Amino acid sequence: MSDLVNITIDGTELSVPKGTLVVDAAKRIGVDIPVFCHHPKLEPVGMCRMCLVEIGLPMRDRATGELQFNEDGTPKLSFRGLQTGCTVVVSEGMVVRNSSQPVIEARESILEFLLSSHPLDCPICDKGGECPLQNLTMAHGKGTSRMDFSLKMKLDKNVPLGDLIFLDRERCIQCARCIRFQDEVVDDPVIQFHERGRHTEIVTYSDPGFDSYWSGNTTDICPVGALTTADFRFGARPWELVPVASLSPHSPAGANLVFSTRREAKTGGRSVIKRVMPRQNEQVNEIWISDLDRFVHHFADSEDRLTKPMIRKNGKLVEASWNEAMDLVAGKLQQHGTAVAGLSGDRLSNEDLFAFQKLIRKVGSHDIDLANGRLAGGDVVAQVGISSGSNLGDLGAGDAILVVASDLHEEEPIWWLRVKQAAERGAKLVVLNLRKTRLDAKATHVVHYAPGEALATVRQLVNAAKVETNGSSDPIDNAAEALIQSNHLVAFYGAEGLTYQETDGLARLLANLLLIKNEEAHAGRVNNGLIPVWPHNNTQGAWDMGINPAFGPGYKAVKEAGKDAQAIYAGAADGEVKALYVLGADPVGDSMLADRGQLDFMVVQELFLTETAKMADVILPAQSWAERDGTFTSGERRVQRYYPAI
Ligand code: SF4
Ligand code: FES
């Protein structure tokens, strides 16, 4: 039997997959059925009635079940009044009328009804200009109202639901998109309707209010200006904003963002980021971003940013020209040659990281490392990392995901969401940690090991995966069975409770698991592989670009490995390292480096006057990711580009 269903919408015949909703079927031929409560990522609820259409179904003879036909040979149809296109699924022979008089009148009435409780404050509303209610009123509204304006509800327009989100009670049209998102998508049901009828209102019942890492997404999907973010509220009008594609400067999953920028007089005509929204990428973050990705961009516009090079003169850091600073740095690096060391952060672009290691190696040193490496195994990931073309959104029944030593909800909410969704689609989820995490609730197998037992537990798991364990009641045997029998296997690993060296061992053990041949090894196939829960957005890129004493870009081993970060810190203390270049990192602030030790020279390239920068001989102000273009590589090894915004 065909998986397609033949229907007709406003006279146009089309075939759509079984299970398609009428609103979605209409979109396929460019027919726009207006909606408010419907959202493609949420379950249908049919709350607002904006999508009412006439739906006719072929009539059948009650006795024989045969189709009935008109004299002209067309099927007889039965129309049963107006129905919500967002809840009705297509069926064979269905005829939809989207522009008949009853439909037009129904839409006029629904809009008139919604506006009877809605303020007419579009000229000052953040949503004005990109507001579905405004747009649909223009497209389908009657233009007049039978409303007695003295009966309009006067409600609180400035209700903080939490620190980040404000509610304008008058504007809410009670579509429940926000409530459903929090409940259905991110499992944080912290907002709800309260009261009934015209008194219905959104309330938060968590303490603190709106206690969720995802709260900002509700402002994106709210079809009116009822929910606004604290940092964009009354900040700009949508038509003044210029979109710029970017990436999260924090997210190891590589969350795709779009900046809304505007040139402002108060910054001398320079563009500023007015808000951050998700950029749709169904393979990475769909249409959601965490609040960290959305709100923690303000540092780029901080007044405390370093803007001029500084040189230490007579014990004090004073402003200098670029030429003077660069000459001094170049001279000192040349002078100290093999005694130069480089430490970098892992939020910089691939291009910067490549250039940095090249500089350090050019002056004769392989003493280069991440200043504060917390998770090892980048070289292992290069071998068995998740394969090109993979999409966590494809994982479901028959597949398996392993999460070891990581609390994904805390460390990378995007991955937590993607793993949770895969588990909800039927993927086996094995969680190994020394404590309970939020993912446990979705897991099919949970093992809590004792502190210090992580590697032993994973080793036991890998060994169990190599043999038949049918009938075993051991939870690790059962978990191993689920993993090894899966069609696709993705393994996340973190550093919770582990030393840096232990995370290296963990990565190698998991590589063994992925390489076990059960007919075919998982490693190397699409939708299989290892994902490190890196601490930052471009830790993967730092490994790939050769920020490592043992290998250069592309993991090409160097003849003689240089000093790693710990040895560099020791070398600074005992005088073996003479000149230190710190790029986008704060080892002093991170308590990795106590003082300059016996360094002759230290240059720091940074956004801010960090604790490390305060000790430097030269400070070079750096550009933030928002001011330049470049690429980051996510933990899924996706190289993604971002563009200058400000
Ligand atoms: S606040 Fe917005 S998303 Fe939530 S119910 Fe009201 S209109 Fe809908
Ligand atoms: S969009 Fe169909 S009822 Fe709201």
PDB file of N, CA, C and O in Angstrom, residues 101-133:
ATOM      1  N   GLN A 101     -15.959  31.248   1.918  1.00  0.00           N
ATOM      2  CA  GLN A 101     -16.541  32.315   2.732  1.00  0.00           C
ATOM      3  C   GLN A 101     -16.624  31.927   4.213  1.00  0.00           C
ATOM      4  O   GLN A 101     -16.247  32.719   5.080  1.00  0.00           O
ATOM      5  N   PRO A 102     -17.082  30.698   4.534  1.00  0.00           N
ATOM      6  CA  PRO A 102     -17.124  30.341   5.964  1.00  0.00           C
ATOM      7  C   PRO A 102     -15.743  30.399   6.617  1.00  0.00           C
ATOM      8  O   PRO A 102     -15.616  30.788   7.779  1.00  0.00           O
ATOM      9  N   VAL A 103     -14.706  30.013   5.863  1.00  0.00           N
ATOM     10  CA  VAL A 103     -13.345  30.039   6.424  1.00  0.00           C
ATOM     11  C   VAL A 103     -12.910  31.489   6.652  1.00  0.00           C
ATOM     12  O   VAL A 103     -12.368  31.841   7.708  1.00  0.00           O
ATOM     13  N   ILE A 104     -13.174  32.336   5.667  1.00  0.00           N
ATOM     14  CA  ILE A 104     -12.797  33.754   5.794  1.00  0.00           C
ATOM     15  C   ILE A 104     -13.482  34.373   7.005  1.00  0.00           C
ATOM     16  O   ILE A 104     -12.859  35.073   7.820  1.00  0.00           O
ATOM     17  N   GLU A 105     -14.773  34.073   7.155  1.00  0.00           N
ATOM     18  CA  GLU A 105     -15.522  34.666   8.280  1.00  0.00           C
ATOM     19  C   GLU A 105     -15.029  34.123   9.618  1.00  0.00           C
ATOM     20  O   GLU A 105     -14.953  34.850  10.614  1.00  0.00           O
ATOM     21  N   ALA A 106     -14.683  32.838   9.632  1.00  0.00           N
ATOM     22  CA  ALA A 106     -14.193  32.245  10.887  1.00  0.00           C
ATOM     23  C   ALA A 106     -12.893  32.927  11.311  1.00  0.00           C
ATOM     24  O   ALA A 106     -12.696  33.250  12.489  1.00  0.00           O
ATOM     25  N   ARG A 107     -12.018  33.164  10.359  1.00  0.00           N
ATOM     26  CA  ARG A 107     -10.736  33.808  10.695  1.00  0.00           C
ATOM     27  C   ARG A 107     -10.951  35.230  11.197  1.00  0.00           C
ATOM     28  O   ARG A 107     -10.293  35.674  12.141  1.00  0.00           O
ATOM     29  N   GLU A 108     -11.851  35.926  10.533  1.00  0.00           N
ATOM     30  CA  GLU A 108     -12.151  37.293  10.995  1.00  0.00           C
ATOM     31  C   GLU A 108     -12.636  37.263  12.440  1.00  0.00           C
ATOM     32  O   GLU A 108     -12.238  38.085  13.271  1.00  0.00           O
ATOM     33  N   SER A 109     -13.491  36.273  12.727  1.00  0.00           N
ATOM     34  CA  SER A 109     -14.063  36.204  14.081  1.00  0.00           C
ATOM     35  C   SER A 109     -13.002  35.846  15.114  1.00  0.00           C
ATOM     36  O   SER A 109     -12.973  36.407  16.209  1.00  0.00           O
ATOM     37  N   ILE A 110     -12.138  34.897  14.767  1.00  0.00           N
ATOM     38  CA  ILE A 110     -11.093  34.498  15.725  1.00  0.00           C
ATOM     39  C   ILE A 110     -10.178  35.687  16.024  1.00  0.00           C
ATOM     40  O   ILE A 110      -9.844  35.970  17.180  1.00  0.00           O
ATOM     41  N   LEU A 111      -9.804  36.417  14.978  1.00  0.00           N
ATOM     42  CA  LEU A 111      -8.920  37.571  15.198  1.00  0.00           C
ATOM     43  C   LEU A 111      -9.630  38.650  16.007  1.00  0.00           C
ATOM     44  O   LEU A 111      -9.039  39.266  16.897  1.00  0.00           O
ATOM     45  N   GLU A 112     -10.897  38.860  15.710  1.00  0.00           N
ATOM     46  CA  GLU A 112     -11.656  39.865  16.460  1.00  0.00           C
ATOM     47  C   GLU A 112     -11.706  39.462  17.935  1.00  0.00           C
ATOM     48  O   GLU A 112     -11.530  40.287  18.834  1.00  0.00           O
ATOM     49  N   PHE A 113     -11.891  38.153  18.157  1.00  0.00           N
ATOM     50  CA  PHE A 113     -11.951  37.642  19.527  1.00  0.00           C
ATOM     51  C   PHE A 113     -10.602  37.815  20.234  1.00  0.00           C
ATOM     52  O   PHE A 113     -10.531  38.304  21.369  1.00  0.00           O
ATOM     53  N   LEU A 114      -9.516  37.434  19.544  1.00  0.00           N
ATOM     54  CA  LEU A 114      -8.195  37.551  20.178  1.00  0.00           C
ATOM     55  C   LEU A 114      -7.862  39.007  20.497  1.00  0.00           C
ATOM     56  O   LEU A 114      -7.319  39.323  21.559  1.00  0.00           O
ATOM     57  N   LEU A 115      -8.220  39.891  19.573  1.00  0.00           N
ATOM     58  CA  LEU A 115      -7.886  41.303  19.790  1.00  0.00           C
ATOM     59  C   LEU A 115      -8.768  41.939  20.851  1.00  0.00           C
ATOM     60  O   LEU A 115      -8.447  43.014  21.364  1.00  0.00           O
ATOM     61  N   SER A 116      -9.880  41.280  21.185  1.00  0.00           N
ATOM     62  CA  SER A 116     -10.737  41.850  22.228  1.00  0.00           C
ATOM     63  C   SER A 116     -10.013  41.866  23.567  1.00  0.00           C
ATOM     64  O   SER A 116     -10.365  42.616  24.467  1.00  0.00           O
ATOM     65  N   SER A 117      -8.987  41.027  23.711  1.00  0.00           N
ATOM     66  CA  SER A 117      -8.225  41.012  24.967  1.00  0.00           C
ATOM     67  C   SER A 117      -6.767  41.382  24.740  1.00  0.00           C
ATOM     68  O   SER A 117      -5.919  41.106  25.577  1.00  0.00           O
ATOM     69  N   HIS A 118      -6.475  41.945  23.600  1.00  0.00           N
ATOM     70  CA  HIS A 118      -5.072  42.236  23.279  1.00  0.00           C
ATOM     71  C   HIS A 118      -4.878  43.744  23.171  1.00  0.00           C
ATOM     72  O   HIS A 118      -5.700  44.420  22.566  1.00  0.00           O
ATOM     73  N   PRO A 119      -3.809  44.273  23.749  1.00  0.00           N
ATOM     74  CA  PRO A 119      -3.608  45.725  23.659  1.00  0.00           C
ATOM     75  C   PRO A 119      -3.212  46.124  22.243  1.00  0.00           C
ATOM     76  O   PRO A 119      -2.662  45.309  21.500  1.00  0.00           O
ATOM     77  N   LEU A 120      -3.481  47.343  21.882  1.00  0.00           N
ATOM     78  CA  LEU A 120      -3.057  47.823  20.561  1.00  0.00           C
ATOM     79  C   LEU A 120      -1.771  48.625  20.727  1.00  0.00           C
ATOM     80  O   LEU A 120      -1.704  49.808  20.421  1.00  0.00           O
ATOM     81  N   ASP A 121      -0.753  47.943  21.262  1.00  0.00           N
ATOM     82  CA  ASP A 121       0.507  48.657  21.512  1.00  0.00           C
ATOM     83  C   ASP A 121       1.616  48.204  20.566  1.00  0.00           C
ATOM     84  O   ASP A 121       2.793  48.232  20.909  1.00  0.00           O
ATOM     85  N   CYS A 122       1.193  47.812  19.361  1.00  0.00           N
ATOM     86  CA  CYS A 122       2.195  47.382  18.372  1.00  0.00           C
ATOM     87  C   CYS A 122       3.317  48.409  18.181  1.00  0.00           C
ATOM     88  O   CYS A 122       4.475  48.021  17.995  1.00  0.00           O
ATOM     89  N   PRO A 123       3.021  49.710  18.199  1.00  0.00           N
ATOM     90  CA  PRO A 123       4.104  50.673  17.954  1.00  0.00           C
ATOM     91  C   PRO A 123       5.231  50.620  18.985  1.00  0.00           C
ATOM     92  O   PRO A 123       6.323  51.101  18.720  1.00  0.00           O
ATOM     93  N   ILE A 124       4.960  50.055  20.165  1.00  0.00           N
ATOM     94  CA  ILE A 124       6.054  49.967  21.143  1.00  0.00           C
ATOM     95  C   ILE A 124       6.369  48.527  21.524  1.00  0.00           C
ATOM     96  O   ILE A 124       7.130  48.268  22.449  1.00  0.00           O
ATOM     97  N   CYS A 125       5.780  47.594  20.801  1.00  0.00           N
ATOM     98  CA  CYS A 125       5.969  46.182  21.169  1.00  0.00           C
ATOM     99  C   CYS A 125       7.215  45.627  20.483  1.00  0.00           C
ATOM    100  O   CYS A 125       7.433  45.847  19.294  1.00  0.00           O
ATOM    101  N   ASP A 126       8.021  44.867  21.232  1.00  0.00           N
ATOM    102  CA  ASP A 126       9.234  44.264  20.665  1.00  0.00           C
ATOM    103  C   ASP A 126       8.926  43.386  19.462  1.00  0.00           C
ATOM    104  O   ASP A 126       9.752  43.226  18.575  1.00  0.00           O
ATOM    105  N   LYS A 127       7.749  42.781  19.457  1.00  0.00           N
ATOM    106  CA  LYS A 127       7.423  41.833  18.392  1.00  0.00           C
ATOM    107  C   LYS A 127       6.916  42.558  17.142  1.00  0.00           C
ATOM    108  O   LYS A 127       6.864  41.963  16.061  1.00  0.00           O
ATOM    109  N   GLY A 128       6.501  43.802  17.305  1.00  0.00           N
ATOM    110  CA  GLY A 128       5.950  44.553  16.180  1.00  0.00           C
ATOM    111  C   GLY A 128       6.892  44.515  14.985  1.00  0.00           C
ATOM    112  O   GLY A 128       8.065  44.825  15.098  1.00  0.00           O
ATOM    113  N   GLY A 129       6.363  44.110  13.830  1.00  0.00           N
ATOM    114  CA  GLY A 129       7.217  44.000  12.649  1.00  0.00           C
ATOM    115  C   GLY A 129       7.563  42.562  12.328  1.00  0.00           C
ATOM    116  O   GLY A 129       7.924  42.243  11.201  1.00  0.00           O
ATOM    117  N   GLU A 130       7.471  41.688  13.326  1.00  0.00           N
ATOM    118  CA  GLU A 130       7.719  40.263  13.071  1.00  0.00           C
ATOM    119  C   GLU A 130       6.730  39.435  13.897  1.00  0.00           C
ATOM    120  O   GLU A 130       7.045  38.358  14.371  1.00  0.00           O
ATOM    121  N   CYS A 131       5.526  39.998  14.047  1.00  0.00           N
ATOM    122  CA  CYS A 131       4.538  39.413  14.950  1.00  0.00           C
ATOM    123  C   CYS A 131       3.471  38.663  14.148  1.00  0.00           C
ATOM    124  O   CYS A 131       2.767  39.261  13.335  1.00  0.00           O
ATOM    125  N   PRO A 132       3.320  37.362  14.364  1.00  0.00           N
ATOM    126  CA  PRO A 132       2.267  36.631  13.655  1.00  0.00           C
ATOM    127  C   PRO A 132       0.877  37.222  13.884  1.00  0.00           C
ATOM    128  O   PRO A 132       0.070  37.282  12.952  1.00  0.00           O
ATOM    129  N   LEU A 133       0.588  37.694  15.094  1.00  0.00           N
ATOM    130  CA  LEU A 133      -0.748  38.254  15.328  1.00  0.00           C
ATOM    131  C   LEU A 133      -0.946  39.516  14.490  1.00  0.00           C
ATOM    132  O   LEU A 133      -2.001  39.722  13.875  1.00  0.00           O
TER     133      LEU A 133
END
